[in-house]
XYZ file of C-alpha atoms in Angstrom:
567
model
C 139.986 102.510 87.613
C 139.779 99.470 85.364
C 138.698 96.113 86.764
C 139.189 92.710 85.145
C 137.159 89.603 85.772
C 138.716 86.415 84.373
C 136.304 84.023 82.799
C 136.196 80.689 84.548
C 133.983 77.652 84.832
C 131.122 79.712 86.125
C 131.134 82.355 83.410
C 129.053 82.300 80.285
C 131.591 81.979 77.484
C 134.876 81.262 79.146
C 136.750 82.510 76.120
C 138.152 85.854 77.256
C 138.266 88.335 80.101
C 135.460 90.845 80.373
C 136.912 94.297 81.022
C 134.679 96.980 82.539
C 135.678 100.672 82.132
C 133.761 103.769 83.267
C 132.860 106.126 80.419
C 133.945 109.755 80.507
C 131.672 112.042 82.568
C 128.614 109.821 82.892
C 129.948 106.962 85.021
C 128.365 104.330 82.804
C 130.143 101.005 82.235
C 131.077 99.737 78.772
C 131.574 95.971 78.346
C 134.210 94.748 75.939
C 132.862 91.833 73.862
C 134.436 88.430 74.435
C 137.067 87.310 71.953
C 136.752 83.872 70.326
C 139.421 81.371 71.258
C 139.661 79.839 67.789
C 141.706 82.559 65.992
C 143.828 82.979 69.122
C 144.791 79.300 69.124
C 145.421 79.242 65.378
C 147.816 82.181 65.767
C 149.364 80.425 68.759
C 149.981 77.300 66.689
C 151.585 79.332 63.927
C 153.735 81.144 66.493
C 154.861 77.846 67.992
C 155.856 76.586 64.553
C 157.662 79.817 63.694
C 159.480 80.145 67.020
C 160.469 76.493 67.000
C 162.457 77.082 63.828
C 164.365 80.099 65.101
C 168.046 79.855 65.895
C 168.589 76.326 64.561
C 169.454 75.612 60.955
C 169.137 71.865 61.632
C 165.547 72.296 62.786
C 164.713 74.392 59.760
C 166.294 71.860 57.418
C 164.484 68.963 59.119
C 161.100 70.705 59.105
C 161.191 71.978 55.545
C 162.688 68.696 54.373
C 159.823 66.808 55.999
C 157.354 69.271 54.498
C 158.813 68.844 51.015
C 158.847 65.068 51.369
C 155.235 65.011 52.572
C 154.122 67.251 49.709
C 155.900 65.114 47.095
C 154.519 61.861 48.528
C 151.035 63.362 48.838
C 151.168 64.566 45.236
C 152.076 61.140 43.853
C 149.586 59.334 46.106
C 146.832 61.772 45.099
C 147.752 61.346 41.444
C 147.715 57.558 41.836
C 144.299 57.672 43.473
C 142.979 59.937 40.752
C 144.200 57.462 38.125
C 142.015 54.811 39.775
C 138.952 56.720 38.579
C 136.811 54.310 36.581
C 138.594 51.206 37.866
C 136.286 48.431 39.023
C 138.168 48.024 42.298
C 138.733 51.718 43.058
C 136.259 51.742 45.945
C 137.982 48.786 47.627
C 141.377 50.484 47.570
C 140.159 53.943 48.572
C 137.856 52.856 51.400
C 140.530 50.655 52.961
C 143.084 53.449 52.538
C 140.793 55.777 54.501
C 140.587 53.198 57.294
C 144.387 52.834 57.390
C 144.708 56.625 57.453
C 142.373 56.854 60.445
C 144.310 54.078 62.174
C 147.513 56.034 61.696
C 145.958 59.169 63.175
C 144.834 57.093 66.150
C 148.215 55.691 67.120
C 150.749 58.273 65.954
C 150.102 60.597 68.949
C 150.878 57.664 71.252
C 154.099 56.819 69.432
C 155.364 60.385 68.977
C 153.891 62.477 71.809
C 156.726 65.024 71.603
C 156.209 65.687 67.908
C 153.617 68.401 68.614
C 153.709 70.270 71.905
C 150.089 71.348 71.478
C 149.011 67.715 71.890
C 149.446 68.167 75.639
C 146.262 69.833 76.933
C 147.517 69.604 80.525
C 149.419 72.841 79.779
C 146.056 74.616 79.657
C 144.456 73.318 82.865
C 145.363 76.408 84.901
C 143.801 78.821 82.411
C 140.183 80.008 82.872
C 138.898 78.182 79.804
C 135.798 76.066 79.404
C 136.061 72.707 77.597
C 133.625 73.290 74.721
C 135.192 76.503 73.331
C 138.583 74.904 73.963
C 137.636 71.889 71.827
C 136.653 74.165 68.933
C 139.869 76.159 69.230
C 142.110 73.098 69.468
C 140.329 71.440 66.553
C 140.935 74.467 64.353
C 144.579 74.794 65.398
C 145.092 71.067 64.796
C 144.349 71.600 61.117
C 147.639 73.512 60.823
C 150.549 71.205 60.115
C 152.124 68.666 57.781
C 149.886 65.793 58.863
C 146.585 67.548 58.103
C 147.948 68.742 54.756
C 148.911 65.181 53.810
C 145.528 63.879 54.939
C 143.708 66.567 52.953
C 145.582 65.581 49.779
C 144.689 61.911 50.272
C 141.059 62.810 50.937
C 140.893 64.880 47.748
C 142.480 62.069 45.730
C 140.024 59.565 47.191
C 137.081 61.797 46.314
C 138.324 62.248 42.731
C 138.695 58.486 42.327
C 135.095 57.749 43.333
C 133.004 60.824 42.480
C 130.789 60.479 39.373
C 127.913 62.747 38.470
C 126.365 65.644 40.372
C 125.388 63.552 43.380
C 128.886 62.127 43.651
C 130.417 65.604 43.443
C 128.161 66.905 46.242
C 129.010 63.874 48.370
C 132.724 64.430 47.696
C 132.482 68.054 48.843
C 131.033 66.815 52.142
C 133.327 63.776 52.475
C 136.673 65.581 52.252
C 136.241 67.867 55.291
C 134.414 65.157 57.255
C 137.272 62.682 56.760
C 139.850 65.295 57.749
C 137.904 66.443 60.827
C 137.262 62.876 61.974
C 140.947 61.977 61.720
C 142.086 65.076 63.618
C 139.381 64.737 66.279
C 140.247 61.068 66.716
C 143.917 61.879 67.266
C 143.086 64.658 69.723
C 140.614 62.553 71.691
C 143.096 59.693 72.033
C 145.932 62.047 72.988
C 143.779 63.790 75.621
C 142.594 60.505 77.112
C 146.203 59.285 77.409
C 147.971 62.535 78.231
C 149.053 61.281 81.668
C 150.620 58.251 80.006
C 152.285 60.266 77.247
C 154.078 62.532 79.726
C 155.221 59.668 81.984
C 158.166 57.303 81.727
C 155.886 54.608 80.330
C 154.887 56.997 77.572
C 158.546 57.577 76.694
C 159.048 53.817 76.638
C 156.139 53.541 74.219
C 157.663 56.199 71.989
C 160.981 54.341 71.927
C 159.205 51.193 70.775
C 157.439 52.994 67.944
C 160.130 52.159 65.417
C 159.782 48.484 66.237
C 156.015 48.546 65.853
C 156.267 50.381 62.544
C 158.803 47.803 61.328
C 156.492 44.979 62.360
C 153.567 46.691 60.645
C 155.592 47.124 57.465
C 156.505 43.425 57.498
C 152.875 42.448 58.009
C 151.753 44.801 55.220
C 154.417 43.405 52.893
C 153.318 39.851 53.647
C 149.645 40.735 53.149
C 150.386 42.455 49.833
C 152.322 39.451 48.551
C 149.562 37.054 49.537
C 146.974 39.366 47.993
C 148.555 39.525 44.562
C 149.449 35.838 44.607
C 145.826 34.841 45.237
C 143.830 36.783 42.730
C 144.411 40.528 43.037
C 142.282 43.396 44.268
C 138.982 41.525 44.167
C 140.095 39.770 47.339
C 139.682 43.130 49.103
C 135.957 43.354 48.414
C 134.759 41.388 51.506
C 136.881 43.571 53.787
C 135.767 46.721 51.982
C 132.094 45.775 52.389
C 132.588 45.819 56.175
C 134.989 48.751 56.484
C 132.814 51.105 54.406
C 130.387 51.167 57.372
C 133.099 51.997 59.904
C 133.721 55.734 60.366
C 135.530 57.709 59.088
C 135.773 55.368 56.071
C 132.012 55.866 55.806
C 132.715 59.335 54.421
C 134.524 57.814 51.432
C 131.935 55.056 51.125
C 129.269 57.772 50.925
C 130.874 59.161 47.771
C 130.862 55.750 46.121
C 127.254 55.087 47.128
C 126.064 58.477 45.856
C 127.923 57.967 42.569
C 126.218 54.583 42.122
C 122.763 56.088 42.736
C 122.245 54.459 46.152
C 121.095 57.689 47.769
C 119.550 56.054 50.836
C 122.780 54.205 51.568
C 124.770 57.404 51.039
C 122.493 59.287 53.434
C 122.917 56.550 56.035
C 126.705 56.670 55.678
C 126.626 60.461 55.971
C 124.583 60.142 59.165
C 127.027 57.580 60.591
C 130.000 59.842 59.784
C 128.413 62.938 61.352
C 127.363 60.926 64.420
C 130.899 59.550 64.784
C 132.375 63.057 64.553
C 129.921 64.333 67.173
C 130.746 61.370 69.421
C 134.474 61.998 69.069
C 134.046 65.669 69.934
C 131.945 64.739 72.969
C 134.518 62.186 74.095
C 137.274 64.758 73.591
C 135.355 67.387 75.582
C 134.713 64.872 78.365
C 138.431 64.017 78.456
C 139.348 67.703 78.704
C 136.876 68.211 81.530
C 138.256 65.239 83.430
C 141.808 66.449 82.860
C 141.006 69.915 84.201
C 139.312 68.767 87.392
C 141.237 65.582 88.244
C 144.625 65.830 90.010
C 147.645 64.073 88.580
C 147.899 60.524 89.910
C 151.666 60.798 90.272
C 151.202 63.772 92.602
C 148.806 61.806 94.768
C 151.224 58.900 94.907
C 154.103 61.173 95.834
C 152.071 62.744 98.628
C 151.503 59.447 100.450
C 153.563 58.706 103.553
C 156.758 56.860 102.715
C 156.062 53.988 105.055
C 152.675 53.404 103.380
C 154.130 53.500 99.893
C 157.101 51.301 100.638
C 155.489 48.730 102.880
C 154.648 46.172 100.231
C 157.044 47.271 97.497
C 160.139 45.731 99.031
C 158.449 42.419 99.693
C 157.118 42.314 96.134
C 160.543 43.101 94.676
C 162.189 40.404 96.797
C 159.592 37.902 95.644
C 160.170 38.686 91.966
C 163.930 38.172 92.178
C 163.953 35.460 94.850
C 165.080 32.805 92.343
C 168.478 34.532 91.945
C 171.372 33.520 94.224
C 171.929 35.672 97.313
C 175.468 36.755 96.453
C 177.383 39.072 94.135
C 176.378 37.073 91.068
C 172.697 37.345 91.957
C 172.976 41.076 92.632
C 174.690 41.724 89.275
C 172.159 39.529 87.443
C 169.311 41.436 89.083
C 170.851 44.763 88.067
C 171.160 43.606 84.444
C 167.593 42.300 84.349
C 166.285 45.513 85.925
C 167.961 47.508 83.164
C 166.054 45.409 80.629
C 162.760 46.084 82.397
C 163.207 49.721 83.428
C 165.749 51.529 81.249
C 163.986 52.817 78.100
C 166.917 52.358 75.717
C 167.878 48.916 77.011
C 164.242 47.853 76.923
C 163.862 49.125 73.369
C 166.972 47.267 72.200
C 165.860 44.035 73.826
C 162.271 44.144 72.605
C 163.451 45.004 69.087
C 165.919 42.106 69.076
C 163.354 39.660 70.478
C 160.651 40.696 68.014
C 162.793 40.898 64.874
C 164.554 37.637 65.733
C 161.145 35.956 65.760
C 159.587 37.837 62.827
C 162.262 36.993 60.235
C 162.065 33.168 60.424
C 158.311 33.124 61.030
C 157.508 35.558 58.185
C 159.683 33.624 55.738
C 158.068 30.368 56.803
C 154.586 31.786 56.285
C 155.575 33.019 52.827
C 156.718 29.515 51.869
C 160.393 30.439 51.544
C 161.443 29.635 55.078
C 164.218 27.417 56.370
C 164.747 25.957 59.811
C 168.248 27.433 59.839
C 166.755 30.945 59.869
C 166.071 30.328 63.567
C 169.766 31.074 64.086
C 168.973 34.669 63.098
C 167.199 35.055 66.449
C 170.321 33.868 68.272
C 172.369 36.450 66.434
C 169.955 39.286 67.223
C 169.649 38.512 70.904
C 173.324 37.587 71.340
C 174.295 41.065 70.163
C 172.954 42.419 73.473
C 176.176 41.161 75.107
C 178.143 43.835 73.278
C 179.018 47.079 75.091
C 177.873 45.774 78.466
C 179.502 48.599 80.401
C 178.212 51.312 78.073
C 174.660 50.309 78.977
C 175.390 51.448 82.547
C 176.363 54.947 81.286
C 177.850 57.153 84.000
C 176.453 54.861 86.713
C 179.227 52.394 85.835
C 181.496 54.170 88.314
C 179.508 52.512 91.129
C 180.158 49.085 89.587
C 183.811 50.004 89.059
C 184.194 50.489 92.814
C 183.593 46.749 93.275
C 186.216 45.619 90.717
C 189.805 45.589 91.935
C 191.100 42.290 90.537
C 190.753 39.918 87.617
C 188.664 37.599 89.761
C 186.120 40.324 90.523
C 186.037 41.404 86.883
C 185.342 37.798 85.879
C 182.541 37.562 88.448
C 180.940 40.732 87.077
C 181.132 39.575 83.449
C 179.898 36.088 84.336
C 176.858 37.483 86.129
C 175.950 39.648 83.147
C 176.326 36.704 80.773
C 174.166 34.503 83.026
C 171.462 37.185 83.102
C 171.444 37.255 79.297
C 171.430 33.463 79.097
C 168.429 33.396 81.427
C 166.419 35.075 78.650
C 168.223 34.051 75.485
C 168.392 30.269 75.938
C 164.597 29.743 76.362
C 163.987 32.291 73.615
C 166.293 30.443 71.213
C 164.503 27.165 71.937
C 161.112 28.826 71.400
C 162.061 30.426 68.062
C 163.588 27.180 66.798
C 160.504 25.187 67.806
C 158.136 27.710 66.183
C 160.145 27.682 62.948
C 160.301 23.869 62.922
C 156.527 23.711 63.326
C 155.890 26.188 60.519
C 158.264 24.575 58.015
C 157.338 21.069 59.227
C 160.951 19.989 59.803
C 160.956 18.402 63.254
C 163.725 15.882 62.350
C 166.174 18.783 62.079
C 164.997 20.537 65.255
C 167.738 19.258 67.597
C 170.520 19.896 65.085
C 169.473 23.500 64.444
C 168.881 24.149 68.143
C 172.407 22.946 68.887
C 173.813 25.192 66.153
C 171.815 28.180 67.457
C 173.050 27.623 71.037
C 176.629 27.299 69.809
C 176.240 30.609 67.961
C 174.758 32.193 71.087
C 177.712 31.027 73.176
C 180.128 32.365 70.557
C 178.435 35.774 70.679
C 178.603 35.826 74.478
C 182.309 35.131 74.079
C 183.037 37.859 71.529
C 180.601 40.254 73.223
C 182.522 40.051 76.486
C 185.833 40.684 74.696
C 184.354 43.580 72.674
C 182.867 45.105 75.846
C 186.323 45.121 77.413
C 188.282 46.369 74.396
C 185.784 48.654 72.612
C 183.569 50.328 75.243
C 181.549 53.372 74.222
C 178.906 55.608 75.758
C 175.197 55.403 74.984
C 173.580 58.884 75.191
C 170.431 59.125 77.280
C 169.005 62.277 75.680
C 167.879 60.916 72.321
C 165.702 57.979 71.411
C 167.741 57.093 68.312
C 171.262 57.978 69.500
C 173.146 54.781 70.253
C 176.672 56.173 70.467
C 178.181 59.432 71.685
C 179.634 61.834 69.083
C 183.003 60.545 67.896
C 182.363 56.988 69.072
C 180.251 55.742 66.162
C 183.207 54.121 64.389
C 184.235 52.440 67.633
C 180.740 51.005 68.066
C 180.627 49.614 64.536
C 184.144 48.205 64.885
C 183.179 46.276 67.994
C 179.885 44.942 66.607
C 181.004 44.000 63.069
C 184.327 42.618 64.257
C 182.524 40.645 66.939
C 180.073 39.134 64.446
C 182.930 38.006 62.206
C 184.802 36.585 65.198
C 181.639 34.770 66.353
C 181.439 32.994 63.006
C 185.067 31.907 63.417
C 184.510 30.698 66.975
C 181.450 28.724 65.870
C 183.159 27.414 62.716
C 183.654 23.780 63.883
C 179.949 23.341 64.629
C 178.997 25.062 61.369
C 181.381 22.824 59.415
C 179.947 19.671 61.003
C 176.396 20.865 60.220
C 177.326 21.389 56.570
C 178.999 17.985 56.451
C 175.905 16.172 57.751
C 173.718 18.082 55.299
C 175.940 17.456 52.247
C 176.497 13.774 52.981
C 172.804 13.274 53.803
C 173.540 11.811 57.235
C 170.501 13.310 58.928
C 170.247 10.344 61.296
C 173.442 11.517 63.003
C 172.514 15.221 63.089
C 171.155 14.892 66.653
C 174.799 14.860 67.770
C 174.881 18.584 66.993
C 172.606 19.335 69.943
C 174.865 18.171 72.801
C 177.902 19.312 70.819
C 176.415 22.765 70.291
C 175.488 23.131 73.972
C 178.965 22.075 75.074
C 180.730 24.224 72.472
C 178.643 27.295 73.256
C 179.258 26.908 77.001
C 182.992 26.455 76.457
C 183.174 29.465 74.111
C 181.295 31.710 76.562
C 183.549 30.616 79.457
C 186.700 31.227 77.380
C 185.506 34.678 76.310
C 184.817 35.698 79.911
C 188.258 34.457 80.970
C 189.960 36.384 78.176
C 188.007 39.601 78.827
C 188.362 39.672 82.630
C 192.077 40.649 82.786
C 191.467 43.387 80.205
C 188.591 44.803 82.267
C 190.660 44.809 85.449
C 193.631 46.442 83.711
C 191.730 49.033 81.643
C 189.016 49.873 84.178
C 189.808 53.649 84.304
C 189.774 53.852 80.499
C 186.465 51.982 80.325
C 184.990 54.324 82.932
C 186.002 57.385 80.915
C 184.738 55.902 77.646
C 181.265 54.999 78.913
C 180.797 58.333 80.711
C 181.283 60.589 77.673
C 177.571 60.770 76.882
């Protein structure tokens, strides 16, 4: 009869099962040669891509649309790089582009861990596979996809831009695959080292924040580009390029330029650095795979501990963190709201995005020389919008809160606690953004006036946000990172937000009118009055909004519960 011996850590190859079968009549044993993992994993990757597109026209449209977009962008970028051939600053652009490309390959697996299921090597830990053959197989399968195709096009365009003469052509032939392999190996090594994080709740939080980080990066790149072309053009890149050309994998592109210029010793050194970096990445990747295969999951170890050991210090720590809140219903509701900000991925993403963008807009404009102190009010608007749809943020868990609301007084207490929790973050934040903007635009005389206006606007948004939460509640789905309203409720969400913003401007109109009056009549010496007036007006507006919304919440509580539970 046939016997099978699975290859494991102690076997020679670890790439396939060795099957022994007796031959006919003689009793001799014939060994079946081991099968390489590499073609198996390439076919597996193709099967995953093919099967992932079955049965869903939306998936097919999204995938082929992304493929077409990537091909078109890659074509124009490659053409643009090729047109740089002969330009005096071509090496500066191409070398820095290679560094940016490698940086993207480094961080994209952390931002979008669910974009490629094969990025999770923990799925393979139970198979009898050894790390080194597995690294080769995963590296080959990683070359299948839209990202590698885009990278290959950019590498070819970079080589065309810099290659001159026979030596340059030979260097280009070596540089293209080296750049591609380094980028893919870098992404795989980082993903393997952080696979526990990527599959945890913290990893999902990181993925939700990816859009924010990309937006911040785009703003920084836009600012850098403007400063670059305002201060002399591409020659300003040469000092950075002189350093980056010795950092792998940009050394592969630098090698082409060096070989084309006749600096063969420098090109050989850059080739050696690139090959050494690739070998180091593969070793680091193999080491990460080995550690992953032999180390138990930390979450399993934590879950296996006795409950009394795990919970002994947790409660005391939690009480210490929230000990500044009052020990009553208001404190409990404030703590719940603040915990949502810290723990719930969607709420955290919304808050961090609002905090970051509210600071970036005035600061970026100030650094570009076109800033105004009044842009600090943009931060108040961004962060004040978090008051909208307060009950939808609870999703279906709102029914537990609804059990504690049976009167207008209790509804007012609930809304007041939520507003106080927001004010606990938004008021210091507003003061910080206004102070930072005043320092950058050097307009400290107007600091108090603008701070008062910003606080008045914040109070107006707390007012309209409470009313909108009561009259236009909607559900926030929990299954998608970019779904902020349940199907059929998108118009309701926009109605509440846009209508609330318009109403906030009306509520804040007296303070805005007085600010304009002081500015037009050049009575800056009296503008300090806007600070106490803005604080008082914002407080009064927030109190009035809570009072108006509370009866609606108490009366329409069943409808609100149904609306926020649809997702």
